[in-house]
Amino acid sequence: MKRTDSILRAALAIALGTGALLPLDAQSKDPKKDPDQIGNRDVGKGVNFYSLEKEMALGKQLAQEVEREAKLVDDPIPAEFINRLAQNLARNSDIKVPVTAKMIDSDQVNAFALPGGFLFVNTGLVMKAETEAELAGAIAHEIAHIAARHGTRQASRGQIVDIASLPLIFLGGWPGFAVRQGAGLALPLTFLKFSRGFEQEADLLGLQYLYKAGYDPTAFIDFFERIEALEKKKPGTASELFRSHPKTATRIQYAQTNVQELLQQQPQYVVTTSEFIEVKRQLERNMGRRKAAPSNTGPTLRRSTSLSYS
Ligand SMILES: [Zn+2]
């Protein structure tokens, strides 16, 4: 009897999330809309068949797959910069897992977050950002997906709880998609292509993280407007995944409302830094070098690049 009770209670807790057990008055003000509560609110609650540990293990497995298939930027200047930027945003977020951020050498505008704290940002996205705040806005959105555990929550929705079948899913039994065009990199779409509700939530939370880290939150809006314009001019500039985000007009309106209603105007914001400018210059130099040399000397070139900074 007792055992059945505890199993039932555990099942209920999983199904409802702990929030459902709070008294009504404690829920009246949505903590997700209160930036003062960042770090003290459980934004990741909801139906989830994955423990945080399992989620981190899954993310690690998927991240290894990405690193095997994609070409990462190993130049320490941009590589360390992107990781520092992500750590700073993570410190100002609700995230409960350690974060790692790596740069993928690809011209296409894209950034994505794997469950459990693994972030990837394409050089194309860094180059298209005019300020550090813009880049930070895109990363803050991805950090919000991780903090709110969107990947595993989405996978839990409508999925039969059959833990034994999970490894098969990761081995490609699931409809995959190419993160990097032509690279043949397939990742389970479930963990990356989110519902409209989750996208909107990531925008809501990401804006608050951007703001709390001291950046101008309106940079987030500027950046998506520019990417949309670029995409119209040259279709394919942004990845399929990046474009699957909410329609820009609705998104901008929502972000503007949130900036006005939730965030207090600060006397000063970080817009850009000399570090960011240097990172873009460095990426440009690396691209120039690559273009100047025949493609089959790639590995030699990469070695000489890293040597010049050691
Ligand atoms: Zn998103």
CSV table of C-alpha atoms and ligand atoms in Angstrom, one decimal:
chain,number,residue,atom,x,y,z
A,1,MET,CA,0.0,0.0,0.0
A,2,LYS,CA,2.6,2.5,1.1
A,3,ARG,CA,4.8,1.7,-1.9
A,4,THR,CA,1.9,2.2,-4.3
A,5,ASP,CA,1.3,5.6,-2.6
A,6,SER,CA,4.8,6.8,-3.0
A,7,ILE,CA,4.9,5.6,-6.6
A,8,LEU,CA,1.6,7.5,-7.2
A,9,ARG,CA,2.9,10.6,-5.6
A,10,ALA,CA,6.1,10.4,-7.6
A,11,ALA,CA,4.0,10.0,-10.8
A,12,LEU,CA,1.9,13.0,-9.9
A,13,ALA,CA,4.9,15.1,-9.2
A,14,ILE,CA,6.3,14.2,-12.6
A,15,ALA,CA,3.0,14.8,-14.3
A,16,LEU,CA,2.1,18.1,-12.7
A,17,GLY,CA,5.5,19.6,-11.8
A,18,THR,CA,6.0,21.0,-8.3
A,19,GLY,CA,4.3,24.3,-9.3
A,20,ALA,CA,0.9,22.7,-9.2
A,21,LEU,CA,1.3,22.0,-5.5
A,22,LEU,CA,1.9,25.7,-4.7
A,23,PRO,CA,-1.0,27.7,-3.2
A,24,LEU,CA,-2.9,29.8,-5.8
A,25,ASP,CA,-1.8,33.1,-4.4
A,26,ALA,CA,1.9,32.2,-4.9
A,27,GLN,CA,1.2,31.7,-8.5
A,28,SER,CA,-0.7,34.9,-9.1
A,29,LYS,CA,2.4,36.8,-10.2
A,30,ASP,CA,4.1,34.8,-13.0
A,31,PRO,CA,7.7,34.5,-11.8
A,32,LYS,CA,8.8,34.0,-15.4
A,33,LYS,CA,7.9,37.6,-16.0
A,34,ASP,CA,9.8,38.9,-13.0
A,35,PRO,CA,13.5,39.5,-13.7
A,36,ASP,CA,14.1,40.1,-10.0
A,37,GLN,CA,13.4,36.4,-9.5
A,38,ILE,CA,16.0,35.1,-12.0
A,39,GLY,CA,17.9,32.2,-10.4
A,40,ASN,CA,15.2,31.6,-7.8
A,41,ARG,CA,12.4,30.4,-10.0
A,42,ASP,CA,12.0,27.0,-11.6
A,43,VAL,CA,11.6,27.8,-15.2
A,44,GLY,CA,12.3,24.2,-16.3
A,45,LYS,CA,9.4,22.6,-14.6
A,46,GLY,CA,6.8,20.7,-16.6
A,47,VAL,CA,6.3,17.2,-17.8
A,48,ASN,CA,9.7,15.7,-18.3
A,49,PHE,CA,10.8,12.1,-18.4
A,50,TYR,CA,14.4,13.0,-18.1
A,51,SER,CA,16.3,13.7,-14.9
A,52,LEU,CA,18.8,16.5,-15.1
A,53,GLU,CA,21.6,14.0,-15.0
A,54,LYS,CA,20.1,12.0,-17.9
A,55,GLU,CA,19.6,15.3,-19.8
A,56,MET,CA,23.2,16.2,-19.3
A,57,ALA,CA,24.4,12.8,-20.5
A,58,LEU,CA,22.1,13.0,-23.5
A,59,GLY,CA,23.4,16.5,-24.3
A,60,LYS,CA,26.9,15.4,-24.0
A,61,GLN,CA,26.3,12.5,-26.4
A,62,LEU,CA,24.7,14.8,-29.0
A,63,ALA,CA,27.4,17.4,-28.6
A,64,GLN,CA,30.1,14.8,-29.3
A,65,GLU,CA,28.2,14.0,-32.5
A,66,VAL,CA,28.2,17.6,-33.5
A,67,GLU,CA,31.9,17.9,-32.7
A,68,ARG,CA,32.7,14.9,-34.8
A,69,GLU,CA,30.8,16.2,-37.8
A,70,ALA,CA,31.2,19.9,-37.7
A,71,LYS,CA,34.3,22.0,-38.1
A,72,LEU,CA,34.9,23.8,-34.8
A,73,VAL,CA,36.8,27.1,-34.6
A,74,ASP,CA,40.0,26.3,-32.7
A,75,ASP,CA,41.5,29.8,-32.8
A,76,PRO,CA,41.6,30.7,-29.1
A,77,ILE,CA,40.6,34.3,-29.6
A,78,PRO,CA,37.0,33.7,-30.8
A,79,ALA,CA,36.7,30.3,-29.1
A,80,GLU,CA,37.4,31.7,-25.6
A,81,PHE,CA,35.4,34.8,-26.3
A,82,ILE,CA,32.2,32.9,-27.1
A,83,ASN,CA,32.6,30.7,-24.1
A,84,ARG,CA,33.1,33.7,-21.8
A,85,LEU,CA,30.1,35.4,-23.2
A,86,ALA,CA,27.9,32.4,-22.7
A,87,GLN,CA,29.2,31.9,-19.1
A,88,ASN,CA,28.4,35.5,-18.3
A,89,LEU,CA,24.8,35.1,-19.6
A,90,ALA,CA,24.5,31.8,-17.8
A,91,ARG,CA,25.4,33.4,-14.5
A,92,ASN,CA,22.6,35.9,-15.0
A,93,SER,CA,20.0,33.2,-15.9
A,94,ASP,CA,17.9,30.4,-14.3
A,95,ILE,CA,20.1,27.7,-15.7
A,96,LYS,CA,21.0,24.8,-13.4
A,97,VAL,CA,23.5,23.0,-15.5
A,98,PRO,CA,27.1,24.0,-16.5
A,99,VAL,CA,27.3,25.6,-19.9
A,100,THR,CA,29.8,25.1,-22.6
A,101,ALA,CA,29.8,27.2,-25.8
A,102,LYS,CA,31.7,26.4,-29.0
A,103,MET,CA,31.9,28.1,-32.4
A,104,ILE,CA,31.3,26.2,-35.6
A,105,ASP,CA,33.1,27.4,-38.7
A,106,SER,CA,30.1,28.0,-41.0
A,107,ASP,CA,28.9,31.1,-42.8
A,108,GLN,CA,25.3,30.2,-42.3
A,109,VAL,CA,23.5,32.2,-39.5
A,110,ASN,CA,22.7,29.7,-36.8
A,111,ALA,CA,23.0,29.0,-33.1
A,112,PHE,CA,21.5,26.1,-31.3
A,113,ALA,CA,21.4,24.6,-27.8
A,114,LEU,CA,21.4,21.0,-27.0
A,115,PRO,CA,19.8,19.7,-23.8
A,116,GLY,CA,22.0,19.8,-20.7
A,117,GLY,CA,24.0,22.9,-21.4
A,118,PHE,CA,25.7,22.5,-24.8
A,119,LEU,CA,25.7,25.5,-27.0
A,120,PHE,CA,26.9,26.0,-30.6
A,121,VAL,CA,27.2,29.3,-32.4
A,122,ASN,CA,28.1,29.5,-36.1
A,123,THR,CA,30.8,32.1,-37.2
A,124,GLY,CA,28.1,33.3,-39.6
A,125,LEU,CA,26.0,34.5,-36.8
A,126,VAL,CA,28.9,36.2,-35.0
A,127,MET,CA,29.8,38.0,-38.3
A,128,LYS,CA,26.3,39.2,-38.8
A,129,ALA,CA,26.0,40.7,-35.3
A,130,GLU,CA,26.9,44.4,-35.4
A,131,THR,CA,27.3,44.6,-31.6
A,132,GLU,CA,28.2,42.3,-28.8
A,133,ALA,CA,24.7,42.9,-27.3
A,134,GLU,CA,23.2,41.5,-30.5
A,135,LEU,CA,25.2,38.4,-30.3
A,136,ALA,CA,24.5,38.1,-26.6
A,137,GLY,CA,20.8,38.4,-27.4
A,138,ALA,CA,20.9,35.3,-29.7
A,139,ILE,CA,22.9,33.4,-27.1
A,140,ALA,CA,20.6,34.4,-24.3
A,141,HIS,CA,17.7,33.0,-26.2
A,142,GLU,CA,19.5,29.6,-26.6
A,143,ILE,CA,20.5,29.7,-22.9
A,144,ALA,CA,16.8,30.1,-22.1
A,145,HIS,CA,16.0,27.0,-24.1
A,146,ILE,CA,18.4,25.1,-21.9
A,147,ALA,CA,17.3,26.7,-18.6
A,148,ALA,CA,13.6,25.9,-19.4
A,149,ARG,CA,14.6,22.4,-20.5
A,150,HIS,CA,12.7,22.7,-23.7
A,151,GLY,CA,14.5,19.9,-25.5
A,152,THR,CA,13.7,17.2,-23.1
A,153,ARG,CA,10.3,18.6,-22.2
A,154,GLN,CA,9.4,18.5,-25.9
A,155,ALA,CA,10.8,15.0,-26.2
A,156,SER,CA,8.6,14.0,-23.2
A,157,ARG,CA,5.5,15.3,-24.8
A,158,GLY,CA,3.5,12.6,-26.5
A,159,GLN,CA,6.3,10.2,-26.3
A,160,ILE,CA,5.8,6.8,-24.9
A,161,VAL,CA,7.9,6.3,-21.8
A,162,ASP,CA,10.1,3.6,-23.0
A,163,ILE,CA,13.6,4.4,-21.7
A,164,ALA,CA,15.0,1.3,-23.3
A,165,SER,CA,14.2,2.6,-26.8
A,166,LEU,CA,16.0,5.9,-26.3
A,167,PRO,CA,19.5,4.9,-27.5
A,168,LEU,CA,17.9,3.7,-30.8
A,169,ILE,CA,16.4,7.1,-31.3
A,170,PHE,CA,19.9,8.8,-30.9
A,171,LEU,CA,21.4,6.4,-33.4
A,172,GLY,CA,19.3,7.8,-36.1
A,173,GLY,CA,15.9,6.2,-35.8
A,174,TRP,CA,14.5,9.6,-35.4
A,175,PRO,CA,13.9,12.1,-38.2
A,176,GLY,CA,17.1,14.0,-38.2
A,177,PHE,CA,18.2,17.2,-39.9
A,178,ALA,CA,21.4,18.8,-41.0
A,179,VAL,CA,22.8,21.4,-38.7
A,180,ARG,CA,25.5,22.3,-41.2
A,181,GLN,CA,24.4,22.1,-44.8
A,182,GLY,CA,26.4,19.5,-46.7
A,183,ALA,CA,28.0,18.1,-43.5
A,184,GLY,CA,25.5,15.3,-43.2
A,185,LEU,CA,25.2,16.1,-39.6
A,186,ALA,CA,21.9,14.7,-38.3
A,187,LEU,CA,20.6,15.4,-34.9
A,188,PRO,CA,17.2,14.4,-33.4
A,189,LEU,CA,14.9,17.2,-34.4
A,190,THR,CA,12.8,16.8,-31.3
A,191,PHE,CA,15.5,18.3,-29.2
A,192,LEU,CA,16.1,21.3,-31.4
A,193,LYS,CA,13.0,22.4,-33.2
A,194,PHE,CA,10.7,23.8,-30.6
A,195,SER,CA,7.0,24.6,-30.4
A,196,ARG,CA,5.9,28.2,-30.8
A,197,GLY,CA,5.1,28.3,-27.1
A,198,PHE,CA,8.6,27.3,-26.2
A,199,GLU,CA,10.1,29.7,-28.6
A,200,GLN,CA,8.1,32.5,-27.2
A,201,GLU,CA,9.1,31.5,-23.7
A,202,ALA,CA,12.8,31.5,-24.7
A,203,ASP,CA,12.3,35.0,-26.1
A,204,LEU,CA,10.7,36.1,-22.8
A,205,LEU,CA,13.4,34.6,-20.6
A,206,GLY,CA,16.3,35.4,-22.9
A,207,LEU,CA,15.5,39.1,-22.9
A,208,GLN,CA,15.6,39.1,-19.1
A,209,TYR,CA,19.0,37.4,-19.1
A,210,LEU,CA,20.4,39.8,-21.6
A,211,TYR,CA,19.1,42.7,-19.5
A,212,LYS,CA,20.4,41.2,-16.2
A,213,ALA,CA,23.9,40.7,-17.8
A,214,GLY,CA,23.9,44.5,-18.5
A,215,TYR,CA,23.3,44.5,-22.2
A,216,ASP,CA,20.8,46.6,-24.1
A,217,PRO,CA,17.8,44.4,-24.4
A,218,THR,CA,16.6,46.1,-27.6
A,219,ALA,CA,19.7,44.7,-29.4
A,220,PHE,CA,17.8,41.4,-29.4
A,221,ILE,CA,15.1,43.0,-31.5
A,222,ASP,CA,17.5,44.8,-33.9
A,223,PHE,CA,19.4,41.6,-34.6
A,224,PHE,CA,16.4,39.5,-35.6
A,225,GLU,CA,15.1,42.4,-37.7
A,226,ARG,CA,18.4,42.5,-39.6
A,227,ILE,CA,18.6,38.7,-40.1
A,228,GLU,CA,15.1,38.7,-41.5
A,229,ALA,CA,16.0,41.5,-43.9
A,230,LEU,CA,19.2,39.6,-45.0
A,231,GLU,CA,17.2,36.4,-45.4
A,232,LYS,CA,14.8,38.2,-47.7
A,233,LYS,CA,17.6,39.6,-49.8
A,234,LYS,CA,19.6,36.3,-49.9
A,235,PRO,CA,17.5,33.3,-49.0
A,236,GLY,CA,19.5,30.6,-47.2
A,237,THR,CA,21.5,33.2,-45.2
A,238,ALA,CA,20.0,31.9,-42.0
A,239,SER,CA,19.6,28.2,-41.4
A,240,GLU,CA,16.3,26.4,-41.6
A,241,LEU,CA,16.4,26.0,-37.9
A,242,PHE,CA,17.0,29.6,-37.2
A,243,ARG,CA,14.2,30.6,-39.5
A,244,SER,CA,11.8,28.3,-37.8
A,245,HIS,CA,11.6,30.7,-35.0
A,246,PRO,CA,8.4,32.7,-34.5
A,247,LYS,CA,7.4,35.0,-37.3
A,248,THR,CA,9.6,38.1,-36.9
A,249,ALA,CA,6.8,40.7,-36.8
A,250,THR,CA,4.9,38.9,-33.9
A,251,ARG,CA,8.2,38.2,-32.3
A,252,ILE,CA,9.4,41.8,-32.4
A,253,GLN,CA,6.1,43.1,-31.0
A,254,TYR,CA,6.2,40.6,-28.2
A,255,ALA,CA,9.8,41.5,-27.3
A,256,GLN,CA,9.0,45.2,-27.4
A,257,THR,CA,6.1,44.7,-25.0
A,258,ASN,CA,8.3,42.7,-22.7
A,259,VAL,CA,11.0,45.3,-22.7
A,260,GLN,CA,8.6,48.0,-21.9
A,261,GLU,CA,6.6,46.2,-19.3
A,262,LEU,CA,9.0,44.0,-17.5
A,263,LEU,CA,12.4,45.7,-17.7
A,264,GLN,CA,13.3,48.9,-16.0
A,265,GLN,CA,15.1,51.4,-18.1
A,266,GLN,CA,18.8,51.4,-17.0
A,267,PRO,CA,21.0,54.5,-17.2
A,268,GLN,CA,23.7,52.5,-19.1
A,269,TYR,CA,23.8,49.4,-21.1
A,270,VAL,CA,26.7,47.5,-22.7
A,271,VAL,CA,26.3,47.7,-26.4
A,272,THR,CA,29.6,46.5,-27.7
A,273,THR,CA,33.2,45.9,-26.5
A,274,SER,CA,36.6,46.2,-28.1
A,275,GLU,CA,36.9,42.4,-27.5
A,276,PHE,CA,34.0,41.7,-29.7
A,277,ILE,CA,35.3,43.9,-32.5
A,278,GLU,CA,38.7,42.1,-32.2
A,279,VAL,CA,37.0,38.7,-32.4
A,280,LYS,CA,35.2,39.7,-35.6
A,281,ARG,CA,38.5,41.0,-37.1
A,282,GLN,CA,40.2,37.8,-36.2
A,283,LEU,CA,37.5,35.7,-37.8
A,284,GLU,CA,37.7,37.9,-40.9
A,285,ARG,CA,41.5,37.4,-41.1
A,286,ASN,CA,41.0,33.6,-40.8
A,287,MET,CA,38.5,33.6,-43.6
A,288,GLY,CA,40.8,35.7,-45.8
A,289,ARG,CA,43.6,33.3,-45.2
A,290,ARG,CA,41.4,30.3,-46.1
A,291,LYS,CA,40.2,31.9,-49.3
A,292,ALA,CA,43.7,32.9,-50.3
A,293,ALA,CA,45.0,29.3,-50.1
A,294,PRO,CA,44.0,26.2,-52.1
A,295,SER,CA,41.5,24.2,-50.2
A,296,ASN,CA,43.7,21.1,-49.8
A,297,THR,CA,46.1,22.9,-47.5
A,298,GLY,CA,43.4,23.3,-44.8
A,299,PRO,CA,45.1,21.4,-42.0
A,300,THR,CA,48.4,23.1,-42.5
A,301,LEU,CA,46.8,26.5,-42.5
A,302,ARG,CA,44.9,25.7,-39.3
A,303,ARG,CA,48.2,24.7,-37.6
A,304,SER,CA,49.9,27.9,-38.6
A,305,THR,CA,47.0,29.9,-37.3
A,306,SER,CA,47.2,28.4,-33.9
A,307,LEU,CA,50.9,28.6,-33.8
A,308,SER,CA,50.8,32.4,-34.2
A,309,TYR,CA,48.9,32.7,-31.0
A,310,SER,CA,50.8,30.2,-28.9
B,1,ZN,ZN,14.7,29.2,-30.2
